[in-house]
Tab-separated table of C-alpha atoms in Angstrom:
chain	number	residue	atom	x	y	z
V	1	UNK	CA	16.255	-2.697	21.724
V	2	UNK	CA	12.714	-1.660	22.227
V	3	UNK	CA	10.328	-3.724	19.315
V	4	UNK	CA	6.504	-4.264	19.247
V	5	UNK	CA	5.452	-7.818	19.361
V	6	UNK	CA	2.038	-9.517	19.524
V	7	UNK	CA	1.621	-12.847	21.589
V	8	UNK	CA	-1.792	-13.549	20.976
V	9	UNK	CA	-3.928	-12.560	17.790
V	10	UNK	CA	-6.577	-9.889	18.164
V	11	UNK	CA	-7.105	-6.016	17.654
V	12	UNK	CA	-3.666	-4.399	17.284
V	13	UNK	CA	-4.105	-2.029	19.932
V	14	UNK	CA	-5.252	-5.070	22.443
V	15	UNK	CA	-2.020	-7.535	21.128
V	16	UNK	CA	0.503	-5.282	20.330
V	17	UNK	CA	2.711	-4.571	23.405
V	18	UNK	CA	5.694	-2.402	22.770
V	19	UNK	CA	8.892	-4.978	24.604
V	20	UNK	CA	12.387	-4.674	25.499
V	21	UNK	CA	14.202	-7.503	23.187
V	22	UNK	CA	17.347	-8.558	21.820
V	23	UNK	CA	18.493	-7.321	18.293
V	24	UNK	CA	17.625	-10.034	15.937
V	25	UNK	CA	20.371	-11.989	14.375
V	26	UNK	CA	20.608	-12.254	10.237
V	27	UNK	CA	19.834	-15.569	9.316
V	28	UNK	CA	22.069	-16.885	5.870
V	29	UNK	CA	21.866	-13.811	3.187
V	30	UNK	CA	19.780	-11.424	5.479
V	31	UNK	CA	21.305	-8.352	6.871
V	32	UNK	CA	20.681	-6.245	10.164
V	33	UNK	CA	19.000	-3.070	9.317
V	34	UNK	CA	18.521	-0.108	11.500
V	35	UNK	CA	14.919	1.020	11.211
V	36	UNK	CA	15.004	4.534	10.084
V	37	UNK	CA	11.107	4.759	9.302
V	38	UNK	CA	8.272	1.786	9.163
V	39	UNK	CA	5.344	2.449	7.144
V	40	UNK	CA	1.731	0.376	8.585
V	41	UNK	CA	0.255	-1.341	5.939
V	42	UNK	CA	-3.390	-2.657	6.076
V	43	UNK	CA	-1.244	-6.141	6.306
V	44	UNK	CA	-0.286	-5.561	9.707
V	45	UNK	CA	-3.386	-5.016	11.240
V	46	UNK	CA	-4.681	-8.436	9.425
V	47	UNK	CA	-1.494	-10.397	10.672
V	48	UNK	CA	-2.402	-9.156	14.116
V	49	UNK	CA	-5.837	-10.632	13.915
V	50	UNK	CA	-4.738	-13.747	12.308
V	51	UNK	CA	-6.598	-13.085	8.829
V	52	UNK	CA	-3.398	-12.042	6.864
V	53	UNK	CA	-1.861	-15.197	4.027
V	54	UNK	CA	1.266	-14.843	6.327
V	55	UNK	CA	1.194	-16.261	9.529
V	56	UNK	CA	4.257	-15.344	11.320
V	57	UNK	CA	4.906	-17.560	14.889
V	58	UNK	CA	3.889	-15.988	17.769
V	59	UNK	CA	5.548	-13.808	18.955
V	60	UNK	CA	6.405	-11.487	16.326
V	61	UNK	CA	6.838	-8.009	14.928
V	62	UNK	CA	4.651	-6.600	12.536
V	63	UNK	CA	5.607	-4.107	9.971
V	64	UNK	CA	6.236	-5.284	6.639
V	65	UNK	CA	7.985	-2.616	5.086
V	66	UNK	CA	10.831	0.236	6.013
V	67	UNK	CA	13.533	2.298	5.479
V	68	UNK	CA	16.495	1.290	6.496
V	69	UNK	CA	20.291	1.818	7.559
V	70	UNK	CA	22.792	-0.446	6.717
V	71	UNK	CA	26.334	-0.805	8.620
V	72	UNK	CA	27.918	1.579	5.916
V	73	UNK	CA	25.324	4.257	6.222
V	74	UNK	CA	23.137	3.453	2.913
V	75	UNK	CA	19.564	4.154	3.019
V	76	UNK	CA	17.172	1.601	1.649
V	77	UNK	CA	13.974	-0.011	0.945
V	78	UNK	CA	13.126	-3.807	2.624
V	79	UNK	CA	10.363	-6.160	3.308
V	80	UNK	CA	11.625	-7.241	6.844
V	81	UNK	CA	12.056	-10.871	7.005
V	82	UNK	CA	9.108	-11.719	10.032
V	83	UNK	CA	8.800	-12.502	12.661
V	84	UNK	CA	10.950	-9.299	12.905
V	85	UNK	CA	9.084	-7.001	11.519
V	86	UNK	CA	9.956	-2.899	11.095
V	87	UNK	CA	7.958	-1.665	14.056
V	88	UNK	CA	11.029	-1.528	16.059
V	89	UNK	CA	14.721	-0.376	16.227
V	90	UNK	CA	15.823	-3.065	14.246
V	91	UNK	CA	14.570	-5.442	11.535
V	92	UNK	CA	16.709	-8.147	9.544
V	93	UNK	CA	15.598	-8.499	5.584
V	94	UNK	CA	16.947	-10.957	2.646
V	95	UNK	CA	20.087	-8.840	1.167
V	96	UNK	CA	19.514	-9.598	-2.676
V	97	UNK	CA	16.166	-7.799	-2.080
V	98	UNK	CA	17.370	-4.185	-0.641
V	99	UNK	CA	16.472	-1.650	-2.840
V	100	UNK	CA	18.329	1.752	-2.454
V	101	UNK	CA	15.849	4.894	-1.395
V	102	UNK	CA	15.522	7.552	-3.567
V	103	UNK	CA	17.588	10.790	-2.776
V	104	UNK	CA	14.265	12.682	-3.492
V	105	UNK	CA	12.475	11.396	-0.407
V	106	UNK	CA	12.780	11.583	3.304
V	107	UNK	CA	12.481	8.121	5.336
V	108	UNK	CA	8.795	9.035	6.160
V	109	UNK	CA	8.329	9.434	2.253
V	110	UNK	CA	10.848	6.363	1.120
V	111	UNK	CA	9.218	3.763	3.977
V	112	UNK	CA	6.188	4.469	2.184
V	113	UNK	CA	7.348	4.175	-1.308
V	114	UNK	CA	7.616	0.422	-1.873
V	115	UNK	CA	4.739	-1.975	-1.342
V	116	UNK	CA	2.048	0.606	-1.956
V	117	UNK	CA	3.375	2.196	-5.220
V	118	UNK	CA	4.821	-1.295	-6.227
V	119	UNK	CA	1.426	-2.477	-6.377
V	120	UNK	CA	-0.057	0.234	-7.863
V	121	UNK	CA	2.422	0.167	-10.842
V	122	UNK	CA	1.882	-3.365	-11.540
V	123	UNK	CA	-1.540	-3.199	-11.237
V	124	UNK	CA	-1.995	-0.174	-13.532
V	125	UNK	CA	0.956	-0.868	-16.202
V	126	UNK	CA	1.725	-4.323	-16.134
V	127	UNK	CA	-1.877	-5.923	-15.464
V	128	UNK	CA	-4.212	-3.162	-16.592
V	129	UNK	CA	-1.980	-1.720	-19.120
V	130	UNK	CA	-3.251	2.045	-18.173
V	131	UNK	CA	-2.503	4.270	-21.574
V	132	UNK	CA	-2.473	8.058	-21.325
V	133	UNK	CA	-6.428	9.646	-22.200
V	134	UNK	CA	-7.548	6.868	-20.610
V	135	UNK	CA	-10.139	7.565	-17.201
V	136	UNK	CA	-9.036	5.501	-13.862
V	137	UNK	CA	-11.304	4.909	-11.339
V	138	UNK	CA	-9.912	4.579	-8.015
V	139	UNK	CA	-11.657	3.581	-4.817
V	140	UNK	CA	-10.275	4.360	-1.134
V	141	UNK	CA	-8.227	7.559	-3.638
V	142	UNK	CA	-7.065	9.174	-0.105
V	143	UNK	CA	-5.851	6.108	1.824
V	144	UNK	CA	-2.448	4.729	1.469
V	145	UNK	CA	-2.850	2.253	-1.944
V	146	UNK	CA	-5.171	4.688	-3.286
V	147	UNK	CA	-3.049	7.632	-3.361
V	148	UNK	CA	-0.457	6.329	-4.792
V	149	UNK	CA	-2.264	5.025	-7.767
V	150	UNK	CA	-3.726	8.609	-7.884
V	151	UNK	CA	-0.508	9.758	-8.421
V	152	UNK	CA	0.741	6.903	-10.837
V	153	UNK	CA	-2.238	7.212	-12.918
V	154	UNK	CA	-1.727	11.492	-13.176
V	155	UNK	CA	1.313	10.428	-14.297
V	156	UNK	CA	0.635	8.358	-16.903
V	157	UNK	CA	-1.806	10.926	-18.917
V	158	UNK	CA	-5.067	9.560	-17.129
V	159	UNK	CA	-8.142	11.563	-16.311
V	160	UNK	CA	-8.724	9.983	-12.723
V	161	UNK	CA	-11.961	9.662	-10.667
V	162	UNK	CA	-11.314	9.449	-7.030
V	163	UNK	CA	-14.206	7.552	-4.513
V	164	UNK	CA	-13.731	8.288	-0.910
V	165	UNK	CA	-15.597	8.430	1.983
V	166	UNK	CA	-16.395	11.705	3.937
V	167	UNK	CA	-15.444	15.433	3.056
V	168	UNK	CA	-12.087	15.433	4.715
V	169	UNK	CA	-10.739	12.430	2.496
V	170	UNK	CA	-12.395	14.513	-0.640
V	171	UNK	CA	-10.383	17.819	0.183
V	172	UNK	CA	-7.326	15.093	0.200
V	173	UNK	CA	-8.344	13.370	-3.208
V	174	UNK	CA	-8.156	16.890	-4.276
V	175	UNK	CA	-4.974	17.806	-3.626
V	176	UNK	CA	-3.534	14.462	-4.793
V	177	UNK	CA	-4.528	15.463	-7.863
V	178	UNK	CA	-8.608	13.711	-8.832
V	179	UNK	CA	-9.883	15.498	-11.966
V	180	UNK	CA	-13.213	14.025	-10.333
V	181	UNK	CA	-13.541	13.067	-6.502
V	182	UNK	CA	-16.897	11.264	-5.504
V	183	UNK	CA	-17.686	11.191	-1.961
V	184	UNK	CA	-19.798	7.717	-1.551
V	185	UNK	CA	-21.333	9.067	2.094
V	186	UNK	CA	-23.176	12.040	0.173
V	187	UNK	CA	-23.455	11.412	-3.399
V	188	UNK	CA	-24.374	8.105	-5.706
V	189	UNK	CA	-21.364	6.691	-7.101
V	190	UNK	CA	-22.519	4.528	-10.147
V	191	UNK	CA	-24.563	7.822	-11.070
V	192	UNK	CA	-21.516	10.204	-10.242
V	193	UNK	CA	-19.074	8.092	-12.447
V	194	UNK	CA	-21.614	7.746	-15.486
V	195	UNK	CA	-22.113	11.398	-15.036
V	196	UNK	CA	-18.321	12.098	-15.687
V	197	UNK	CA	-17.920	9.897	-17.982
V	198	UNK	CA	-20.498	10.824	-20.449
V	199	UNK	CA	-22.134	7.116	-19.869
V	200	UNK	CA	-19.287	5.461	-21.066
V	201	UNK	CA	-17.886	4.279	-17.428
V	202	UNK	CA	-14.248	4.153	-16.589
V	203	UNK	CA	-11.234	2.026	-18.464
V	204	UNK	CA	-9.625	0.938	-15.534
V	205	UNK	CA	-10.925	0.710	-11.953
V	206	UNK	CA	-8.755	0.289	-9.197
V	207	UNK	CA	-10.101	-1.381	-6.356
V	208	UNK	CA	-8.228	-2.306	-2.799
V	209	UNK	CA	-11.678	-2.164	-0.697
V	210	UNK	CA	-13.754	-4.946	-2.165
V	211	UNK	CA	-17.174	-5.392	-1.119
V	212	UNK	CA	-19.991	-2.964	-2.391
V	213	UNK	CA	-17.262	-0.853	-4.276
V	214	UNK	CA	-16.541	-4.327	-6.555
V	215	UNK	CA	-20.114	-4.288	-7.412
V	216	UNK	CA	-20.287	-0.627	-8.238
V	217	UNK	CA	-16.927	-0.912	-10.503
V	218	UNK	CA	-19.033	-3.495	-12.298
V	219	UNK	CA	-21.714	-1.204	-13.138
V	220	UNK	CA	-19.046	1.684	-13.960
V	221	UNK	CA	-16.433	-0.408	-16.287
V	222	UNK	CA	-16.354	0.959	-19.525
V	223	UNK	CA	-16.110	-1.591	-22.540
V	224	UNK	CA	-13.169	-3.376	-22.767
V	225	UNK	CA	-12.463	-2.088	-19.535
V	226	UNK	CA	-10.237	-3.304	-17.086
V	227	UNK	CA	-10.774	-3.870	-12.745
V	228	UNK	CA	-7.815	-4.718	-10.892
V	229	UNK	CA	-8.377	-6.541	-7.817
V	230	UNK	CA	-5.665	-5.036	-5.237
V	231	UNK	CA	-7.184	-6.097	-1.874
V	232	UNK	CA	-10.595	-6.492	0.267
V	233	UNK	CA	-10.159	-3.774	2.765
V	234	UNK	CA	-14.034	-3.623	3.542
V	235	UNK	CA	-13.385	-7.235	4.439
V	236	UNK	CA	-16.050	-8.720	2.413
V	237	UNK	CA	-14.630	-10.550	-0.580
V	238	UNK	CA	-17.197	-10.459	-3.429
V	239	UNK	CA	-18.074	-13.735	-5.973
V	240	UNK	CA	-17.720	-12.110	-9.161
V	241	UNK	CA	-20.957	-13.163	-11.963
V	242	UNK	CA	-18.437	-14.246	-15.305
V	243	UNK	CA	-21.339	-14.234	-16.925
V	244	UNK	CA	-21.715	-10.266	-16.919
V	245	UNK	CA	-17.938	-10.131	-16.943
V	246	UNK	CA	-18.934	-11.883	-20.299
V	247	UNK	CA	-22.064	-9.772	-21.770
V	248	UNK	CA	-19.610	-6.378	-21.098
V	249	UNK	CA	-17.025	-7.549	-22.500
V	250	UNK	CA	-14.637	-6.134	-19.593
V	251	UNK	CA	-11.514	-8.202	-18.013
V	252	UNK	CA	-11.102	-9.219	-13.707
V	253	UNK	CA	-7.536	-8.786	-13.252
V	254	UNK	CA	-6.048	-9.938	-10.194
V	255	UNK	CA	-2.944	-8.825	-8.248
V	256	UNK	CA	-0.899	-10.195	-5.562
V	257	UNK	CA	2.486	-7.966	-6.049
V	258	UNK	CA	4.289	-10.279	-3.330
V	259	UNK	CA	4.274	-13.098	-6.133
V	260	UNK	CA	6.759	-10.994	-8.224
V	261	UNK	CA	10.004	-11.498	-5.804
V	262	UNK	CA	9.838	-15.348	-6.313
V	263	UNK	CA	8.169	-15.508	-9.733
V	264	UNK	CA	9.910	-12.193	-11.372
V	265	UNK	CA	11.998	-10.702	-8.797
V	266	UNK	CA	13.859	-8.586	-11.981
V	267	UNK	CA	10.379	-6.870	-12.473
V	268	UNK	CA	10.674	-5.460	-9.082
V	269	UNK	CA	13.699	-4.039	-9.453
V	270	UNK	CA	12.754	-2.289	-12.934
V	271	UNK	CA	9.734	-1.135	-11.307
V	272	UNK	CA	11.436	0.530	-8.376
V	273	UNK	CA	14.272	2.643	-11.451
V	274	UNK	CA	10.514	3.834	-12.914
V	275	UNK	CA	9.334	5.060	-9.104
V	276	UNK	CA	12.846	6.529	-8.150
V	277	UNK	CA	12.354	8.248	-11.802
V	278	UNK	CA	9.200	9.645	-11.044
V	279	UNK	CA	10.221	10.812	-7.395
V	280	UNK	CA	12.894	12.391	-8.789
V	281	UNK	CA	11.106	14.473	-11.131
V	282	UNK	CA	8.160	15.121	-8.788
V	283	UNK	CA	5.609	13.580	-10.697
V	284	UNK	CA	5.232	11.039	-7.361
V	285	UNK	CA	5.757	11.824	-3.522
V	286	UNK	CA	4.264	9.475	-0.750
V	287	UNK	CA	1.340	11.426	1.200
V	288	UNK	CA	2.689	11.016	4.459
V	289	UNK	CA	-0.352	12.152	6.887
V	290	UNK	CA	1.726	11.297	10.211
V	291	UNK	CA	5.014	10.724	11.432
V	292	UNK	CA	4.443	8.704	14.742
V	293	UNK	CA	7.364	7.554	17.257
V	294	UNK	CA	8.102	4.108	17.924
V	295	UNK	CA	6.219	4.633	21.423
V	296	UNK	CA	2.977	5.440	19.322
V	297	UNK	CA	2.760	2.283	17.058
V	298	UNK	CA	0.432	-0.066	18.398
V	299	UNK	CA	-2.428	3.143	18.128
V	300	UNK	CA	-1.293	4.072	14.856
V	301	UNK	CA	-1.784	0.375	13.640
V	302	UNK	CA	-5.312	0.589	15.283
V	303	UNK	CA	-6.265	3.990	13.532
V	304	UNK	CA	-4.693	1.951	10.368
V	305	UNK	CA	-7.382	-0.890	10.672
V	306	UNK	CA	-10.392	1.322	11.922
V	307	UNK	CA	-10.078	3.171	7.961
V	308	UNK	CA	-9.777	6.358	9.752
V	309	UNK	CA	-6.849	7.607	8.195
V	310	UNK	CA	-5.512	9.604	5.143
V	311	UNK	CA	-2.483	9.041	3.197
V	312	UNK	CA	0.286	6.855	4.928
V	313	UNK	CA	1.037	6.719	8.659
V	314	UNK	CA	4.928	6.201	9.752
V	315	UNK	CA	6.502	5.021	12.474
V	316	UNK	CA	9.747	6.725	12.980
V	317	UNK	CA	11.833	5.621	15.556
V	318	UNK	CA	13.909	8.854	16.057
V	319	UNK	CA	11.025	10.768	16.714
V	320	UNK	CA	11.209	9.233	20.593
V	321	UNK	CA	14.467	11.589	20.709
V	322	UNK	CA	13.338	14.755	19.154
V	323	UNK	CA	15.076	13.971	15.950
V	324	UNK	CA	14.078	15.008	12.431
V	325	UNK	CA	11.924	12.377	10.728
């Protein structure tokens, strides 16, 4: 089979070489999955350069999450089991963790439905306890995480305030649904947001970038508000002041979703009957910019890291073929 693998660490599209391999074998309760469709995650370009909390033996396969075929034809969800990651033919992932992909959704669409929407509903219901009427700030509202809490957040009753970065991710932030999108290039967030908000500043705040947008949702959170710490994608990971934390009375909430399937692996499943709900009704649907073949991973990785893209980008093995994604 035909898998991307990275021997040494460094920029994806410098390590990752696309290889001829043998099909990996399913270790004790782990299954062989045909990869139907691999969604990049900001993950895979950190495990490339060596900065991700997993450090898989070299080499290995990045690509952390998938939809899959099993032997009897099923469709489902998996976190492959590294170092044989999703970016190629096939993966191998823990059986008791396969969730089945929702009917409503293509494998483009179901790939992309699990760590990214997993994250955002258990940062948004479970940590931040988002209640309809409430206003949701979300930074990075047109990449992969932030969409989907965009979407999760329209769907639980909240007024939502997108922050992107350039007129092309606005028009996206748009359509996704923003009842207010800030573009950070062209206009003064803190200012924008206290604008909208009448001065009172946003209940939740949503942030997967880190950096200078941390210090701006600390200017923005409303009282008793709440920020969810999701990620550092700027890569600069701030040193939050308790002592302001303190004086406005607002809550630092972190989130490391992984944690669930050894700490509360039931959780996951719950939350995954409340996204196949939601998909099935409409209220949800993964923003699936591109649909890439196998042959085009390693750039689509790259155009991952560089923050150039919109939405989610999916590998889809068929594609090499000509076959419907």
């Amino acid at each position: 089979m035909q898998a991307w693998q990275v021997h040494q660490l460094g920029e994806p599209s410098e390590v990752m070489r696309l290889q001829d391999v043998e099909r990996p074998v399913p270790g004790a309760g782990q299954v062989l999955l045909k990869v139907r469709a691999a969604n990049i995650n900001f993950p895979d370009a950190l495990m490339c350069r060596g900065h991700y909390q997993v450090r898989p033996p070299l080499p290995f396969t990045p690509g952390v999450e998938i939809c899959g075929e099993m032997e009897d034809g099923h469709r489902v969800l998996a976190n492959p089991a590294l170092p044989y990651g999703g970016f190629a033919e096939y993966a191998v992932a823990d059986a008791a963790a396969l969730l089945p992909a929702p009917d409503a959704l293509d494998d483009a669409e179901a790939a992309a439905l699990h760590i990214g929407y997993q994250t955002g509903w258990f940062g948004l219901h479970r940590r931040a306890r988002l209640e309809a009427g409430e206003t949701l700030l979300v930074h990075a509202a047109a990449g992969g995480v932030g969409s989907a809490a965009v979407q999760l957040g329209k769907a639980a009753g909240a007024t939502v305030i997108g922050v992107v970065g350039g007129a092309d991710k606005a028009a996206v932030a748009r359509e996704l649904g923003c009842d207010v999108v800030i573009d950070r290039r062209t206009q003064d967030v803190i200012a924008a947001v206290k604008e909208a908000t009448g001065g009172r500043g946003a209940d939740v705040i949503y942030d997967p970038v880190g950096g200078e947008a941390y210090t701006q949702s600390t200017k923005v959170v409303a009282f008793e508000g709440r920020i969810v710490v999701v990620g550092f994608a700027s890569g600069s990971i701030p040193s939050p002041a308790l002592n302001h934390a303190l004086v406005k009375n607002y809550a630092i909430l972190g989130l490391h979703w992984g944690l669930y399937g050894t700490k509360n692996p039931k959780l996951i499943q719950h939350c995954h009957e409340q996204l196949t709900e939601l998909a099935t009704r409409g209220a949800i649907k993964p923003l699936v910019s591109e649909r890439v073949p196998l042959s085009g991973g390693g750039a689509a990785v790259q155009r991952v890291a560089d923050g150039v893209t919109t939405g989610r980008v999916v590998v889809v093995p068929s594609l090499e073929n000509g076959a419907a994604a």
